[in-house]
PDB file of C-alpha atoms in Angstrom:
ATOM      1  CA  MET A  15      -1.587  47.784  -7.165  1.00  0.00           C
ATOM      2  CA  GLU A  16      -1.524  45.185  -4.376  1.00  0.00           C
ATOM      3  CA  ILE A  17       0.230  42.438  -3.567  1.00  0.00           C
ATOM      4  CA  THR A  18      -1.920  40.276  -1.907  1.00  0.00           C
ATOM      5  CA  GLY A  19      -0.087  37.144  -1.639  1.00  0.00           C
ATOM      6  CA  PHE A  20       2.621  33.854  -2.978  1.00  0.00           C
ATOM      7  CA  ASP A  21       1.151  31.647  -5.334  1.00  0.00           C
ATOM      8  CA  HIS A  22       4.122  29.422  -6.374  1.00  0.00           C
ATOM      9  CA  ILE A  23       7.795  29.799  -7.813  1.00  0.00           C
ATOM     10  CA  VAL A  24       9.898  28.845 -10.697  1.00  0.00           C
ATOM     11  CA  LEU A  25      13.381  26.567 -10.367  1.00  0.00           C
ATOM     12  CA  SER A  26      14.742  25.649 -13.657  1.00  0.00           C
ATOM     13  CA  CYS A  27      16.763  22.130 -13.182  1.00  0.00           C
ATOM     14  CA  ARG A  28      19.305  19.990 -15.282  1.00  0.00           C
ATOM     15  CA  ASP A  29      17.455  17.277 -13.705  1.00  0.00           C
ATOM     16  CA  VAL A  30      13.694  17.509 -13.085  1.00  0.00           C
ATOM     17  CA  ALA A  31      13.651  13.815 -12.166  1.00  0.00           C
ATOM     18  CA  GLY A  32      16.434  14.805  -8.867  1.00  0.00           C
ATOM     19  CA  MET A  33      14.526  17.049  -8.050  1.00  0.00           C
ATOM     20  CA  VAL A  34      11.079  15.792  -7.693  1.00  0.00           C
ATOM     21  CA  ARG A  35      12.980  12.160  -5.582  1.00  0.00           C
ATOM     22  CA  PHE A  36      15.192  15.291  -3.901  1.00  0.00           C
ATOM     23  CA  TYR A  37      11.427  17.097  -2.868  1.00  0.00           C
ATOM     24  CA  GLY A  38       9.478  13.784  -2.225  1.00  0.00           C
ATOM     25  CA  ALA A  39      11.746  10.930  -0.467  1.00  0.00           C
ATOM     26  CA  VAL A  40      13.416  13.434   1.358  1.00  0.00           C
ATOM     27  CA  LEU A  41      11.513  16.508   2.334  1.00  0.00           C
ATOM     28  CA  GLY A  42       7.653  14.871   2.014  1.00  0.00           C
ATOM     29  CA  CYS A  43       6.107  17.233  -0.240  1.00  0.00           C
ATOM     30  CA  ARG A  44       3.834  15.935  -2.427  1.00  0.00           C
ATOM     31  CA  THR A  45       4.757  16.106  -6.242  1.00  0.00           C
ATOM     32  CA  GLY A  46       3.403  15.840  -9.493  1.00  0.00           C
ATOM     33  CA  GLU A  47       3.328  15.663 -13.131  1.00  0.00           C
ATOM     34  CA  GLU A  48       0.571  18.574 -14.039  1.00  0.00           C
ATOM     35  CA  ARG A  49       0.966  18.469 -17.637  1.00  0.00           C
ATOM     36  CA  PRO A  50       3.349  16.484 -20.169  1.00  0.00           C
ATOM     37  CA  GLY A  51       7.055  17.052 -19.157  1.00  0.00           C
ATOM     38  CA  LYS A  52       6.191  19.469 -16.545  1.00  0.00           C
ATOM     39  CA  TRP A  53       6.454  18.671 -12.596  1.00  0.00           C
ATOM     40  CA  ALA A  54       5.880  20.454  -9.681  1.00  0.00           C
ATOM     41  CA  ILE A  55       6.302  20.264  -5.866  1.00  0.00           C
ATOM     42  CA  TRP A  56       3.165  21.031  -3.682  1.00  0.00           C
ATOM     43  CA  PHE A  57       3.567  22.102   0.181  1.00  0.00           C
ATOM     44  CA  GLY A  58       0.633  23.160   1.573  1.00  0.00           C
ATOM     45  CA  ALA A  59      -0.659  26.082  -0.543  1.00  0.00           C
ATOM     46  CA  HIS A  60       2.970  26.748  -2.580  1.00  0.00           C
ATOM     47  CA  LYS A  61       4.279  25.649  -5.534  1.00  0.00           C
ATOM     48  CA  ILE A  62       7.847  24.936  -7.070  1.00  0.00           C
ATOM     49  CA  SER A  63       7.560  25.040 -10.220  1.00  0.00           C
ATOM     50  CA  LEU A  64      10.307  22.331 -11.492  1.00  0.00           C
ATOM     51  CA  GLN A  65      11.628  24.052 -14.951  1.00  0.00           C
ATOM     52  CA  ASP A  66      13.679  21.598 -17.175  1.00  0.00           C
ATOM     53  CA  GLU A  67      16.946  23.939 -18.021  1.00  0.00           C
ATOM     54  CA  ALA A  68      16.946  21.501 -21.747  1.00  0.00           C
ATOM     55  CA  ALA A  69      13.766  22.464 -22.658  1.00  0.00           C
ATOM     56  CA  LYS A  70      13.048  25.932 -21.076  1.00  0.00           C
ATOM     57  CA  PRO A  71      11.158  28.646 -23.099  1.00  0.00           C
ATOM     58  CA  ALA A  72      11.981  32.236 -24.748  1.00  0.00           C
ATOM     59  CA  LEU A  73      10.343  33.720 -21.461  1.00  0.00           C
ATOM     60  CA  ALA A  74      13.311  31.820 -19.369  1.00  0.00           C
ATOM     61  CA  ALA A  75      16.315  32.444 -21.220  1.00  0.00           C
ATOM     62  CA  GLY A  76      18.061  34.591 -18.105  1.00  0.00           C
ATOM     63  CA  THR A  77      17.283  31.740 -15.340  1.00  0.00           C
ATOM     64  CA  LEU A  78      19.694  29.802 -14.158  1.00  0.00           C
ATOM     65  CA  PRO A  79      19.726  26.460 -12.559  1.00  0.00           C
ATOM     66  CA  GLY A  80      21.205  26.615  -8.950  1.00  0.00           C
ATOM     67  CA  THR A  81      20.704  30.315  -8.516  1.00  0.00           C
ATOM     68  CA  GLY A  82      17.412  29.917  -6.049  1.00  0.00           C
ATOM     69  CA  ASN A  83      17.201  31.077  -2.198  1.00  0.00           C
ATOM     70  CA  PHE A  84      14.110  31.123  -0.437  1.00  0.00           C
ATOM     71  CA  CYS A  85      12.455  30.532   3.203  1.00  0.00           C
ATOM     72  CA  VAL A  86       9.488  27.361   4.001  1.00  0.00           C
ATOM     73  CA  LEU A  87       7.638  26.923   7.230  1.00  0.00           C
ATOM     74  CA  SER A  88       7.682  23.813   8.834  1.00  0.00           C
ATOM     75  CA  ALA A  89       5.227  22.270  11.166  1.00  0.00           C
ATOM     76  CA  TRP A  90       8.375  19.598  12.375  1.00  0.00           C
ATOM     77  CA  PRO A  91      10.978  21.350  15.039  1.00  0.00           C
ATOM     78  CA  VAL A  92      13.876  23.092  13.111  1.00  0.00           C
ATOM     79  CA  ALA A  93      15.947  19.958  15.271  1.00  0.00           C
ATOM     80  CA  GLU A  94      14.376  17.474  13.752  1.00  0.00           C
ATOM     81  CA  VAL A  95      14.326  19.065   9.901  1.00  0.00           C
ATOM     82  CA  ALA A  96      18.357  18.891  10.200  1.00  0.00           C
ATOM     83  CA  ARG A  97      18.381  15.134  11.942  1.00  0.00           C
ATOM     84  CA  ARG A  98      16.145  14.070   8.880  1.00  0.00           C
ATOM     85  CA  LEU A  99      18.117  15.918   6.431  1.00  0.00           C
ATOM     86  CA  GLU A 100      22.142  14.508   7.775  1.00  0.00           C
ATOM     87  CA  SER A 101      20.692  10.829   7.953  1.00  0.00           C
ATOM     88  CA  ALA A 102      19.905  11.646   4.035  1.00  0.00           C
ATOM     89  CA  GLY A 103      23.415  13.444   3.569  1.00  0.00           C
ATOM     90  CA  VAL A 104      22.463  16.652   3.190  1.00  0.00           C
ATOM     91  CA  GLY A 105      24.507  18.997   4.287  1.00  0.00           C
ATOM     92  CA  ILE A 106      23.225  21.184   6.979  1.00  0.00           C
ATOM     93  CA  LEU A 107      25.748  24.723   6.112  1.00  0.00           C
ATOM     94  CA  ASP A 108      23.846  26.557   8.915  1.00  0.00           C
ATOM     95  CA  ARG A 109      21.395  26.550  11.660  1.00  0.00           C
ATOM     96  CA  GLY A 110      19.763  29.197  14.108  1.00  0.00           C
ATOM     97  CA  GLU A 111      17.875  32.442  14.886  1.00  0.00           C
ATOM     98  CA  LYS A 112      17.129  34.365  11.473  1.00  0.00           C
ATOM     99  CA  SER A 113      14.463  37.312  11.011  1.00  0.00           C
ATOM    100  CA  GLY A 114      11.559  36.456   9.413  1.00  0.00           C
ATOM    101  CA  ALA A 115       8.196  37.658   7.381  1.00  0.00           C
ATOM    102  CA  MET A 116       6.931  38.171  10.401  1.00  0.00           C
ATOM    103  CA  GLY A 117       9.075  37.999  13.079  1.00  0.00           C
ATOM    104  CA  PRO A 118      11.771  35.892  14.524  1.00  0.00           C
ATOM    105  CA  ILE A 119      13.282  32.351  12.788  1.00  0.00           C
ATOM    106  CA  ASP A 120      14.709  29.134  13.367  1.00  0.00           C
ATOM    107  CA  SER A 121      16.157  28.407  10.477  1.00  0.00           C
ATOM    108  CA  VAL A 122      18.147  25.039   9.262  1.00  0.00           C
ATOM    109  CA  TYR A 123      19.628  25.685   5.313  1.00  0.00           C
ATOM    110  CA  PHE A 124      21.378  23.955   2.528  1.00  0.00           C
ATOM    111  CA  HIS A 125      21.888  23.434  -0.882  1.00  0.00           C
ATOM    112  CA  ASP A 126      18.879  21.002  -2.652  1.00  0.00           C
ATOM    113  CA  PRO A 127      20.272  18.814  -5.327  1.00  0.00           C
ATOM    114  CA  GLU A 128      20.161  22.449  -7.698  1.00  0.00           C
ATOM    115  CA  GLY A 129      22.414  23.909  -5.172  1.00  0.00           C
ATOM    116  CA  ASN A 130      19.639  26.357  -5.195  1.00  0.00           C
ATOM    117  CA  LEU A 131      19.644  27.659  -0.839  1.00  0.00           C
ATOM    118  CA  VAL A 132      16.925  26.012   1.183  1.00  0.00           C
ATOM    119  CA  GLU A 133      16.012  27.115   4.451  1.00  0.00           C
ATOM    120  CA  ILE A 134      13.487  25.583   6.618  1.00  0.00           C
ATOM    121  CA  ALA A 135      12.175  26.919   9.277  1.00  0.00           C
ATOM    122  CA  ASN A 136       9.468  27.231  12.454  1.00  0.00           C
ATOM    123  CA  ARG A 137       8.562  30.963  13.566  1.00  0.00           C
ATOM    124  CA  LEU A 138       9.349  31.947  17.232  1.00  0.00           C
TER     125      LEU A 138
END
């Protein structure tokens, strides 16, 4: 077997509408309803599917809201990302150089409305 790439992740949510607003308005992602009741967030060629905690299938029984932890890359400098987050009232948890998949990255960490740990980075 050879894994060749990343397609999407799924986040379990208590408030799907709040997540759609946050990722759309604050982070500038494209959002939309893929099919009735199934919302998603797109950035570049990737997707985050939002799973309503109250309506999740048995297959997702072990997933919990607020337990995600992921890193996305931005075309904006991290300093600008941090300013935008702060102006939207989002608390910055950490900032600085970290180790990314392809080498060093400059990152900013924060929680989304469900409590997931989100890292936005630039490759150095």
